Short mmCIF file of C-alpha atoms and ligand atoms in Angstrom, two decimals:
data_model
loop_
_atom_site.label_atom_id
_atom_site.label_comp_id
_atom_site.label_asym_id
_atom_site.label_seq_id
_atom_site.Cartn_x
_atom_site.Cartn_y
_atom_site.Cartn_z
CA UNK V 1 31.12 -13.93 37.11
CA UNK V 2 29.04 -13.12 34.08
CA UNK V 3 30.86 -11.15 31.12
CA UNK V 4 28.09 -8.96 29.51
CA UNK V 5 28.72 -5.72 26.60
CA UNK V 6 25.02 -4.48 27.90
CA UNK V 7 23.28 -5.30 31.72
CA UNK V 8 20.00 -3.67 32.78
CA UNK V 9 19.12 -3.25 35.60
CA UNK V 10 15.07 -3.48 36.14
CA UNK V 11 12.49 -5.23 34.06
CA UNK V 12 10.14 -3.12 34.51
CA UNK V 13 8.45 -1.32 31.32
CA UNK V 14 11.71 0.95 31.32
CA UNK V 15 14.31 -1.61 31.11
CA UNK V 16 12.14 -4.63 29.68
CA UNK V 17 11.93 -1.91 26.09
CA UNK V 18 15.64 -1.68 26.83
CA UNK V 19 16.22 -5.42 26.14
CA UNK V 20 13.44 -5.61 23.25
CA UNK V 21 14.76 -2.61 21.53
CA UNK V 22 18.54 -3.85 22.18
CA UNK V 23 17.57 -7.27 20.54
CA UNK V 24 15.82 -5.48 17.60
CA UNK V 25 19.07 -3.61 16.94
CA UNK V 26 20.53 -7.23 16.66
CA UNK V 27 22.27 -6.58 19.88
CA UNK V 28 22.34 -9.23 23.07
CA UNK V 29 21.74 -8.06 26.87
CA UNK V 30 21.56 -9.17 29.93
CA UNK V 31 18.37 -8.12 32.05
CA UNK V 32 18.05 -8.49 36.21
CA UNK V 33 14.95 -8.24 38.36
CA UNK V 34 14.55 -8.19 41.64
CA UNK V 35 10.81 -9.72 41.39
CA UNK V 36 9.83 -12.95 39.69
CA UNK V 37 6.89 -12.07 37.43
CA UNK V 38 4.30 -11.74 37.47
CA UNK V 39 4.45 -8.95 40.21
CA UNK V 40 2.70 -5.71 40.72
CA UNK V 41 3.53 -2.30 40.15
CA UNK V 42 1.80 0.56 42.27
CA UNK V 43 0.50 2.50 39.03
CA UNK V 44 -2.55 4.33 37.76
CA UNK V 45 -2.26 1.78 35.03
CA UNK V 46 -2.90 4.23 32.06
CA UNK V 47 -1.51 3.68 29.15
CA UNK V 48 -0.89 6.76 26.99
CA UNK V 49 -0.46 7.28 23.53
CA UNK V 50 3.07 7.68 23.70
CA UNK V 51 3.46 4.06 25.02
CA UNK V 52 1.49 2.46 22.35
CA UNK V 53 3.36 4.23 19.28
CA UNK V 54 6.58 4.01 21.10
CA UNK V 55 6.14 0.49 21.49
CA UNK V 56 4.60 -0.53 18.12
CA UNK V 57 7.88 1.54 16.71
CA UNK V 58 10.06 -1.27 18.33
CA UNK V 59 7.82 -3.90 16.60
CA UNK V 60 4.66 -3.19 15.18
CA UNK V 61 2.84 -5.89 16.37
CA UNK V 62 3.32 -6.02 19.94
CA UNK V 63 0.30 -4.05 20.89
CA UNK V 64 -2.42 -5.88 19.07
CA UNK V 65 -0.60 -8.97 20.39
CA UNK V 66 -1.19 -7.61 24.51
CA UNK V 67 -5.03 -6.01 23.65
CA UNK V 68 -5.48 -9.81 22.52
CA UNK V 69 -4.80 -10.83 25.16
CA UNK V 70 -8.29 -9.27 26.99
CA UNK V 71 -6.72 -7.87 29.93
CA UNK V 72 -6.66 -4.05 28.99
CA UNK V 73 -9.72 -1.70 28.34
CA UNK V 74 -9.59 0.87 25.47
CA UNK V 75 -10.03 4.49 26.64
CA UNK V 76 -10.99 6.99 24.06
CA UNK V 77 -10.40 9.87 26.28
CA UNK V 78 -9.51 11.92 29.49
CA UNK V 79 -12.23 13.94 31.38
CA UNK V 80 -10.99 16.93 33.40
CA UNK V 81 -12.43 18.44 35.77
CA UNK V 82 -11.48 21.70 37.58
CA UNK V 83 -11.67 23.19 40.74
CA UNK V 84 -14.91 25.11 39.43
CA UNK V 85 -16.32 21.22 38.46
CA UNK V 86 -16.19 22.53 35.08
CA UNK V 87 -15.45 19.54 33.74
CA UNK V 88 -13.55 19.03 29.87
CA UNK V 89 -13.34 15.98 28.13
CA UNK V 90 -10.75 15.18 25.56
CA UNK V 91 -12.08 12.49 23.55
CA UNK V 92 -10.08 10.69 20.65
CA UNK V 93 -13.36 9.96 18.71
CA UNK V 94 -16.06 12.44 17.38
CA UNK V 95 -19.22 12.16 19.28
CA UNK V 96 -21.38 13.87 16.85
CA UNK V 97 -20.08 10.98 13.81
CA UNK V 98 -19.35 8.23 16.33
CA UNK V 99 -16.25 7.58 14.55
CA UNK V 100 -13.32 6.31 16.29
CA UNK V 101 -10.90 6.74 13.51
CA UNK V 102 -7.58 7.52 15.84
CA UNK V 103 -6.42 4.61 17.59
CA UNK V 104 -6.97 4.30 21.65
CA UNK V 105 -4.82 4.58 24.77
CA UNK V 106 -5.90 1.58 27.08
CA UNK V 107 -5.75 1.19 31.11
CA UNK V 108 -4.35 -2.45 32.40
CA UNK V 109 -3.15 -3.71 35.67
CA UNK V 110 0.54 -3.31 35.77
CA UNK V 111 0.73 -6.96 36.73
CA UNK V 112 -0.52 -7.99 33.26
CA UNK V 113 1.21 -5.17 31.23
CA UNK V 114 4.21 -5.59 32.79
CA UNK V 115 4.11 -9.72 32.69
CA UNK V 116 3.17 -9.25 28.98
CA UNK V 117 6.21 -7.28 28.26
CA UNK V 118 8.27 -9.97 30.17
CA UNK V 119 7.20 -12.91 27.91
CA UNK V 120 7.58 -10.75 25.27
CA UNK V 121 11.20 -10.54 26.40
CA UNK V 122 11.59 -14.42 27.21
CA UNK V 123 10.73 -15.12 23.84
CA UNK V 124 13.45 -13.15 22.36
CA UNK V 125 17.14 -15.68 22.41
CA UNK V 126 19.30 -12.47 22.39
CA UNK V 127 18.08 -11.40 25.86
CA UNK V 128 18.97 -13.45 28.73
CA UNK V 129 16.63 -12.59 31.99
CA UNK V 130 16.99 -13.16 35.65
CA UNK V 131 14.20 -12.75 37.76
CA UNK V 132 14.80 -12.80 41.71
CA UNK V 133 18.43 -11.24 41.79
CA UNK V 134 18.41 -7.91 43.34
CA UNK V 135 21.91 -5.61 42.72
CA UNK V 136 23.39 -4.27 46.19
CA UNK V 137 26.39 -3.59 45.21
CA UNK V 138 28.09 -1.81 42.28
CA UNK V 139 32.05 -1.09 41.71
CA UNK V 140 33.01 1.14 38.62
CA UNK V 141 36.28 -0.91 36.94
CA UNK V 142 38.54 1.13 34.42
CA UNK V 143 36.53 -0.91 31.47
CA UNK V 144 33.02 -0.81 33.00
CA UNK V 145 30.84 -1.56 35.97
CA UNK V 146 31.03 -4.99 38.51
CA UNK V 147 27.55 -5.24 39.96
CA UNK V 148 26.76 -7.82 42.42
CA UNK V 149 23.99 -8.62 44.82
CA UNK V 150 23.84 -8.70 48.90
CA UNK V 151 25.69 -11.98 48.93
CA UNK V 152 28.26 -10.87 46.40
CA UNK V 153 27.71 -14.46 44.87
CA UNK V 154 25.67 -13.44 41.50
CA UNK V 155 28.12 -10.92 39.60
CA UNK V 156 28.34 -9.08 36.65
CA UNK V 157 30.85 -7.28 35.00
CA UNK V 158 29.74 -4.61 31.68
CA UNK V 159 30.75 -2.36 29.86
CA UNK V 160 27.20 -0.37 29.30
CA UNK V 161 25.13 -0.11 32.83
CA UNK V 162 21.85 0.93 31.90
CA UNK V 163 19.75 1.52 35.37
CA UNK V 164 16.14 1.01 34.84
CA UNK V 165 15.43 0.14 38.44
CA UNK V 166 12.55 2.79 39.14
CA UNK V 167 11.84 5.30 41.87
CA UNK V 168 13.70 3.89 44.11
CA UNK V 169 16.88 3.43 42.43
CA UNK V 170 19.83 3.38 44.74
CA UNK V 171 22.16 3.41 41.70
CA UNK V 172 20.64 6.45 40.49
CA UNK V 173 21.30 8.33 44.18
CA UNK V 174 24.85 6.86 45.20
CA UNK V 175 26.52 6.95 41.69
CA UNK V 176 23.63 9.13 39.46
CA UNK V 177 23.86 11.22 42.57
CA UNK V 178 19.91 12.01 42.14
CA UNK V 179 18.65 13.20 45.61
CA UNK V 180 15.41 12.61 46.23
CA UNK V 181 13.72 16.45 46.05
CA UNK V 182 10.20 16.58 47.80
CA UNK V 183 9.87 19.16 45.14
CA UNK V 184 10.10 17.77 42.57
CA UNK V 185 8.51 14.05 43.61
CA UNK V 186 5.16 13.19 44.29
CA UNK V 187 3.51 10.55 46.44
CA UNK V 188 0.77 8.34 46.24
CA UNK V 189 -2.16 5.87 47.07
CA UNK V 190 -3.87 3.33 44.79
CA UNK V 191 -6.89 1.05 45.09
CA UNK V 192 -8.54 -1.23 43.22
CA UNK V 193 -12.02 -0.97 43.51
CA UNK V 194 -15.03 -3.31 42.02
CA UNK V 195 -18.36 -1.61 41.04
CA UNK V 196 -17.48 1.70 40.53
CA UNK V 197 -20.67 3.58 38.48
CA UNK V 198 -20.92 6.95 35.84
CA UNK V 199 -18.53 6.29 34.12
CA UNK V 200 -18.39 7.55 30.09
CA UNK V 201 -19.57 6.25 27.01
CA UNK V 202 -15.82 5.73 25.52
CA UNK V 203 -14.51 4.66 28.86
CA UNK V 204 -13.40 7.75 30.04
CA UNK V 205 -10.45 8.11 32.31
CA UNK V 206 -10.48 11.07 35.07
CA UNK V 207 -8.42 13.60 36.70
CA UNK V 208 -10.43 15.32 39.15
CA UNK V 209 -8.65 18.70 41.28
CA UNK V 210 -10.42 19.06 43.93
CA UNK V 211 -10.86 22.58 45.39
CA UNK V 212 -9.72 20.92 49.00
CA UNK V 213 -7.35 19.10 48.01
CA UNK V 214 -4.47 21.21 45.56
CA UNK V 215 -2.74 20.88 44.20
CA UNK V 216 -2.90 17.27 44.20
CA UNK V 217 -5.40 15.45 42.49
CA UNK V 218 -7.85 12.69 42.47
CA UNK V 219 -8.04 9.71 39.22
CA UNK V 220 -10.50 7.28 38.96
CA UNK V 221 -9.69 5.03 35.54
CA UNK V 222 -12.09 2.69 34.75
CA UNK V 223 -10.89 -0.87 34.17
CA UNK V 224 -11.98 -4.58 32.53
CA UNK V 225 -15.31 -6.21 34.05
CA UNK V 226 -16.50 -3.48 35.71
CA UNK V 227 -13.23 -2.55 38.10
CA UNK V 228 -11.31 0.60 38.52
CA UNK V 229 -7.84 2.20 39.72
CA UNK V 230 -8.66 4.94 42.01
CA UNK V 231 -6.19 7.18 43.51
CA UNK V 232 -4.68 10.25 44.86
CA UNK V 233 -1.37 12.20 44.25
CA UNK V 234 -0.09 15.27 45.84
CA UNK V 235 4.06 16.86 45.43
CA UNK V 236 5.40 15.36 48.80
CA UNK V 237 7.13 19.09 49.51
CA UNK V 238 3.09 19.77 50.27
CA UNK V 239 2.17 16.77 52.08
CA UNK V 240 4.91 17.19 54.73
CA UNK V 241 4.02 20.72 55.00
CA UNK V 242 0.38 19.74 55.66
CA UNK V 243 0.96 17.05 57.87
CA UNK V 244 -1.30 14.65 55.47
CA UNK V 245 -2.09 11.40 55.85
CA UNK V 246 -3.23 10.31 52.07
CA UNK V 247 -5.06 7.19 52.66
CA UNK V 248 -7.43 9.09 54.64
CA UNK V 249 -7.87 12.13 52.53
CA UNK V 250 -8.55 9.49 49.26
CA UNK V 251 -11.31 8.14 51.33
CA UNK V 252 -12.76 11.30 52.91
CA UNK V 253 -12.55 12.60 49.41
CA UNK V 254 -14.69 9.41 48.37
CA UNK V 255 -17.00 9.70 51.11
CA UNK V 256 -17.74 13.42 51.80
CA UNK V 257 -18.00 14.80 48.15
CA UNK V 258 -21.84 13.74 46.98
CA UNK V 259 -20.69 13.36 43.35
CA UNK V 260 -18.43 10.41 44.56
CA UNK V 261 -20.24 8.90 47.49
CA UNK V 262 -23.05 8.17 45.09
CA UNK V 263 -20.68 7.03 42.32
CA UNK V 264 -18.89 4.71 44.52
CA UNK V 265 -22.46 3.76 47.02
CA UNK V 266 -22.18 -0.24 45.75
CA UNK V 267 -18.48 -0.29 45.62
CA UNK V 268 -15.70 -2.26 47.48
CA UNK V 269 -12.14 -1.69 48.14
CA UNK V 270 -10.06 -5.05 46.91
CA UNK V 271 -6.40 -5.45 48.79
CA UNK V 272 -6.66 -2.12 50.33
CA UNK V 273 -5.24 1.10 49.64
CA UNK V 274 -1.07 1.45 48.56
CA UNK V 275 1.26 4.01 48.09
CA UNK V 276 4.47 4.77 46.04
CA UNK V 277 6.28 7.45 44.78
CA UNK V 278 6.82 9.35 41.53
CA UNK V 279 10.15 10.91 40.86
CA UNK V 280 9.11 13.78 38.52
CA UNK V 281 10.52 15.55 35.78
CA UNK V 282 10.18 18.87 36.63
CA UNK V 283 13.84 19.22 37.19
CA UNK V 284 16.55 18.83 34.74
CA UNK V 285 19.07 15.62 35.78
CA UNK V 286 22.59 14.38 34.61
CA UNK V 287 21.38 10.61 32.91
CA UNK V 288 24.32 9.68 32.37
CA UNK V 289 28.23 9.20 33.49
CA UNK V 290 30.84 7.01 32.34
CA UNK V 291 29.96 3.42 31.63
CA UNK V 292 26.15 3.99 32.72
CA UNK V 293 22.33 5.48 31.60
CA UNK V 294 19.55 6.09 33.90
CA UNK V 295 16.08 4.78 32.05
CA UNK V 296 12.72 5.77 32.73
CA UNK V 297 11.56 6.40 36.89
CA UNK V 298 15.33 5.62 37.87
CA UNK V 299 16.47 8.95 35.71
CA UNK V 300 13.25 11.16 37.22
CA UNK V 301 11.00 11.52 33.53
CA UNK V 302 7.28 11.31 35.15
CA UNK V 303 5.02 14.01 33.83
CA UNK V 304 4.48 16.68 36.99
CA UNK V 305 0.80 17.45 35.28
CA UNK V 306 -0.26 13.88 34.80
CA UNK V 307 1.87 11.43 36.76
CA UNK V 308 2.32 9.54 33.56
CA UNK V 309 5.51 7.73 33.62
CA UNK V 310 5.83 4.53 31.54
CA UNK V 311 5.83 6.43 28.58
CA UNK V 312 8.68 8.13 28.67
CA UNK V 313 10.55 4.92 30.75
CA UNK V 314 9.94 3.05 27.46
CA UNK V 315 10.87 5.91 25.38
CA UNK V 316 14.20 6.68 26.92
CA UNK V 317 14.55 2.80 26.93
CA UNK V 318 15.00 3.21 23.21
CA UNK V 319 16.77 6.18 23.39
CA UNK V 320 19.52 4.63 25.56
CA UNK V 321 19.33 1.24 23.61
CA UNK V 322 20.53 3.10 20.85
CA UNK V 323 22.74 5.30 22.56
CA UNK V 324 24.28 1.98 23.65
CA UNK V 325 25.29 0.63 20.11
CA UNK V 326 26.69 3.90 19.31
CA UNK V 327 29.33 3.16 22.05
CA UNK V 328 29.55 -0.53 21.03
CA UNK V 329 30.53 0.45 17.57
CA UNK V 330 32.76 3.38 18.21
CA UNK V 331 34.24 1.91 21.08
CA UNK V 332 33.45 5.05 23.32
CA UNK V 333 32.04 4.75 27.14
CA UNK V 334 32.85 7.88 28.30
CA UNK V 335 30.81 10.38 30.11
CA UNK V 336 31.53 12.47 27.51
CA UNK V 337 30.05 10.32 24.29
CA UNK V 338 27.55 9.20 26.90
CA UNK V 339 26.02 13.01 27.37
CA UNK V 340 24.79 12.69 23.60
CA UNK V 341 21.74 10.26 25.98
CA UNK V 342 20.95 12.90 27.68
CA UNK V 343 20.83 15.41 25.20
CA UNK V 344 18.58 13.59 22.85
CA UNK V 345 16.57 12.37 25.96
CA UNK V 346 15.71 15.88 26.93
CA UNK V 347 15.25 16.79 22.97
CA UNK V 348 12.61 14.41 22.86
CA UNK V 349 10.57 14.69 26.60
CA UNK V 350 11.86 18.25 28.01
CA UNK V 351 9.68 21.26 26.16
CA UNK V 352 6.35 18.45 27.09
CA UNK V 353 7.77 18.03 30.48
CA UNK V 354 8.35 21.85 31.19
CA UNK V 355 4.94 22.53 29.38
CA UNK V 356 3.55 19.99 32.04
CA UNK V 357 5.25 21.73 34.69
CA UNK V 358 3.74 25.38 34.19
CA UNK V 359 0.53 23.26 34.46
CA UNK V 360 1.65 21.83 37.24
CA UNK V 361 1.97 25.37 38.65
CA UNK V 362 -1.59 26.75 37.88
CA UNK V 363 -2.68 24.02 40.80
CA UNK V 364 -1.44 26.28 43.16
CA UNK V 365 -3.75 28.84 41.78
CA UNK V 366 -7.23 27.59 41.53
CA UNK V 367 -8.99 30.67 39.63
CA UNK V 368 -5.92 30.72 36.57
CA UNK V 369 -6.82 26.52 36.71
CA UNK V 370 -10.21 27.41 36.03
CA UNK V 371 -9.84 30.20 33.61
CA UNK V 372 -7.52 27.57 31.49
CA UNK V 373 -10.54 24.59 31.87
CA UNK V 374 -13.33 27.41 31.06
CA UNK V 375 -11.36 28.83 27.65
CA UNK V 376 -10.74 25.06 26.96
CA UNK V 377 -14.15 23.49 27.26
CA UNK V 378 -15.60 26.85 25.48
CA UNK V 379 -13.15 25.83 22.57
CA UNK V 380 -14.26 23.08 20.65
CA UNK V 381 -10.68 23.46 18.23
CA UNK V 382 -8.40 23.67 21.57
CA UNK V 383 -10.05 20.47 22.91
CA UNK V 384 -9.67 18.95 19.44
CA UNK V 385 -5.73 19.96 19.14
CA UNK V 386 -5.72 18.48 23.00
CA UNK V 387 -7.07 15.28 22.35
CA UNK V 388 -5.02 14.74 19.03
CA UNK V 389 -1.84 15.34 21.31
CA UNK V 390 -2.68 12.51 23.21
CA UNK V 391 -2.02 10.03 20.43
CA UNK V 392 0.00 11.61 18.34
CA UNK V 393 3.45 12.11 19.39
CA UNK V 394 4.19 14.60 16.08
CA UNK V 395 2.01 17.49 17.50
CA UNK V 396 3.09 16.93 20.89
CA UNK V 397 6.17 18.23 19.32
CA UNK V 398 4.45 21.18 17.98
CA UNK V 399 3.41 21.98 21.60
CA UNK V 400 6.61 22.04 22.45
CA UNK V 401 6.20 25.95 21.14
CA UNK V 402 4.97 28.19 23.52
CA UNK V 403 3.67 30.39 20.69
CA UNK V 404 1.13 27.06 20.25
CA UNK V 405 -0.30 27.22 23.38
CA UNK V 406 -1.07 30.71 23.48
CA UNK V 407 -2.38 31.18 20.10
CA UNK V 408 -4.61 28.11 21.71
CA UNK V 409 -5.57 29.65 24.15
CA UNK V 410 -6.03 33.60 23.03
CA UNK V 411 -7.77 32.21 19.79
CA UNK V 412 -4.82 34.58 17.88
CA UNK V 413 -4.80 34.13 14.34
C1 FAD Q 501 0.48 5.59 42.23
C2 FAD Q 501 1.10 5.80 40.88
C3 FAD Q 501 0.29 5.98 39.77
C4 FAD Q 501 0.86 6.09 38.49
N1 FAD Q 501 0.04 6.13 37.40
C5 FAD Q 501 0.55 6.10 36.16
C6 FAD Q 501 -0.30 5.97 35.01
O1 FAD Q 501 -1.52 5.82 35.12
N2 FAD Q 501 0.28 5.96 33.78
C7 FAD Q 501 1.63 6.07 33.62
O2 FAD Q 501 2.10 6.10 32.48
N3 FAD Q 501 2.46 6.16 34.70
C8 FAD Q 501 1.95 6.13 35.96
N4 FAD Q 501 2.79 6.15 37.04
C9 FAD Q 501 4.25 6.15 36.82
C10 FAD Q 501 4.73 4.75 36.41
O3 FAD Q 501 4.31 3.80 37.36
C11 FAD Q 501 6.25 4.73 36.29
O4 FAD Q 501 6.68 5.87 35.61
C12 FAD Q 501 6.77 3.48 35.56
O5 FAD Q 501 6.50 2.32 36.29
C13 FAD Q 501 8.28 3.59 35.32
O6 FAD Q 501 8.78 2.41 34.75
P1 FAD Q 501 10.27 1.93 35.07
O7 FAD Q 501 10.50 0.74 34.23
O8 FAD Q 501 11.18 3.08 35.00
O9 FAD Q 501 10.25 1.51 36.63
P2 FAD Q 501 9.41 0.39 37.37
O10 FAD Q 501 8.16 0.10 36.67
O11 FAD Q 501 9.34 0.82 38.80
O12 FAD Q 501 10.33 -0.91 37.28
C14 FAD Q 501 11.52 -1.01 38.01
C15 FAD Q 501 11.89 -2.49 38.14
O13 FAD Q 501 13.18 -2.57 38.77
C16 FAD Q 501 13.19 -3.62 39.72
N5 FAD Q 501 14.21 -3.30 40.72
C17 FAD Q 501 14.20 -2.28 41.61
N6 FAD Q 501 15.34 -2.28 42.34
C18 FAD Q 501 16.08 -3.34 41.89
C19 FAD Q 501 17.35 -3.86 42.25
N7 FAD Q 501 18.10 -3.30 43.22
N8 FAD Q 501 17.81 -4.97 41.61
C20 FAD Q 501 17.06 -5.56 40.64
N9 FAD Q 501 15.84 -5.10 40.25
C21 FAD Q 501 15.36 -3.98 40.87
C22 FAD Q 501 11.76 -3.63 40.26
O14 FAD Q 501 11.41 -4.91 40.79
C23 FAD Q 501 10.93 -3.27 39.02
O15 FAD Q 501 10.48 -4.41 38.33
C24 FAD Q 501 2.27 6.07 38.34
C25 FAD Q 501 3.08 5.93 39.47
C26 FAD Q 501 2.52 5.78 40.72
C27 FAD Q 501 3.41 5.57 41.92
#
């Protein structure tokens, strides 16, 4: 059996900023994976602003050292488009000047990003990876947690469990005791497509919400050499309801709208159409217990509005990374010292995730979605403030006020 102070669970982007922000602390950990990497990841593949400052926080040259790489294209924007096809583009650059002066969000496959991160984290001696072991089993001891897989022959015993295993986490339902709540989860169907046309100067990547089809929505992100991640996502409360079968609406949707059907009349469909599902944080969780933190999709932190997830799985990475020296250093594991994670997790990501969930909300009302899109697009400063808030992680704090949003959106002085 392996002795560890600090095992993650999950190498994804959640756990794999665990280790790298663990190691820059000066701290060692031990990392598990069910997959051998490279592997994919069913994902829009956008990467927000939040992931690139979060990440070039933990060392500032990891990004430049992944867009060298040449597998990620830089997006200087997000076009929406409503119900009404009003359509509003938040661009990071100024047109009019042509200056791109902020820096950009980018959209890679996961299997690159996330492969990146890992040699990234197989470079570092303090963190020692396994790839290929998937945890079964896991018994809480007084001084920590034993975690073993099927077999019971790889073991672990640690003091700090941090669970960074995604959506599916089955420590995060048997011991987290997160339920999965069609109301608060979303599903949904990615494909990679080649030859895709109309896209943006600035490489534009779009949220479509489709009269037809709320509230779920419809992305098409453009990608290197001419590919792009299309997909659909709808609250799975809704689909069940419906009775829908999503790989059929995403191509129906493709087909039948004449927008699309010309966009996509040279295009083809590469590996076929997948699905997954996004755990969303439009409900408040418990992150944490004695001995343990829930990281990224495995504690339920997607955006409801957006779908974007990796962001906050990296953030809240860091967040429990430090979280886990404090109890190193003091010597405290309880549930009680551990609720001081939470706490600073829902500091950081809660006012953004409950302003993303009233959004969420309008997409059960078309005409109030397409009164919001009309004041924005009519309002050069509003799209201005909304493209900023993209990159820049110190306004979306400022959102966090709802007097913000309304002043915004009333034009009150
Ligand atoms: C269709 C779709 C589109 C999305 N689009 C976007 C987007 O464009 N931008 C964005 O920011 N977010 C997007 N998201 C959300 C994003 O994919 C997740 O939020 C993100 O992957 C969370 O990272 P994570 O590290 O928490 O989990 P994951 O990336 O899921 O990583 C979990 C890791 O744990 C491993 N694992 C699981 N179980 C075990 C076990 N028992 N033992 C050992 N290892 C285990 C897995 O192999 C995996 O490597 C999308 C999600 C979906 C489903």
């Amino acid at each position: 059996m392996i002795e560890t102070d600090i095992c993650i669970i999950g190498a994804g982007p959640g756990g794999a900023a665990t280790a790298l922000k663990l190691d820059q602390l000066g701290l060692s950990s031990l990392i598990l994976d069910k997959a051998t990497f490279p592997r994919d990841k069913i994902c829009g593949d956008a990467l927000s602003g939040k992931v690139i400052t979060v990440l070039n926080r933990i060392d500032p040259g990891i990004v430049d050292r992944f867009v060298a790489l040449g597998e990620a294209i830089d997006v200087w924007g997000v076009k929406f488009v409503a119900p009404n096809e009003k359509e509003m583009d938040l661009t990071f650059w100024s047109k009019d000047s042509n200056t791109k002066d902020q820096i950009p969000g980018y959209v890679a496959k996961r299997i690159d990003f996330d492969n990146f991160l890992i040699d990234e984290v197989k470079s570092k001696e303090r963190i020692d990876l396994h790839e290929g072991v998937k945890i079964d089993q896991y018994e809480k001891v007084e001084d920590g947690y034993i975690i073993s897989d099927k077999s019971g022959k790889f073991k672990v015993k640690t003091k700090i469990l941090i669970d960074s295993s995604g959506a599916h986490s089955s420590f995060a339902r048997k011991i987290g005791g997160i339920e999965m709540d069609p109301r608060h989860y979303a599903a949904s169907v990615r494909g990679y497509y080649e030859n895709v046309t109309g896209f943006e100067e600035g490489n534009l990547i779009e949220l479509h919400f489709i009269k037809d089809f709320l509230p779920g929505y419809f992305w098409i992100f453009p990608l290197p050499n001419g590919a792009a991640n299309v997909g659909v996502g709808m609250l799975t409360s809704v689909i069940s309801k419906r009775k829908l079968n999503l790989k059929e609406r995403m191509l129906e949707i493709i087909e039948e709208n004449p927008k699309f059907k010309e966009r996509f009349k040279n295009a083809k469909l590469v590996d076929g159409l997948k699905g997954f599902g996004l755990p969303l944080g439009s409900k408040k969780r418990i992150l944490s217990g004695d001995n343990y933190m829930l990281v990224g999709d495995a504690a339920s932190l997607i955006d409801p509005m957006t779908g974007e997830g990796i962001g906050n799985a990296i953030y809240s990475g860091v967040i429990a990374a430090e979280r886990a020296r404090d109890c190193l250093n003091e010597n405290q594991f309880s549930k009680e010292y551990l609720k001081a994670y939470d706490q600073r997790v829902y500091r950081v990501m809660g006012k953004e995730l409950e302003i993303s969930t009233y959004f969420q909300k309008t997409l059960f009302y078309p005409s109030l979605f397409n009164f919001i899109a009309s004041r924005t697009s009519n309002n050069k400063h509003l799209r201005e403030i909304l493209s900023c808030a993209f990159m820049d992680i110190d306004l979306r704090g400022r959102m966090r006020n709802p007097f913000f949003w309304m002043k915004l959106i009333f034009n009150l002085k």
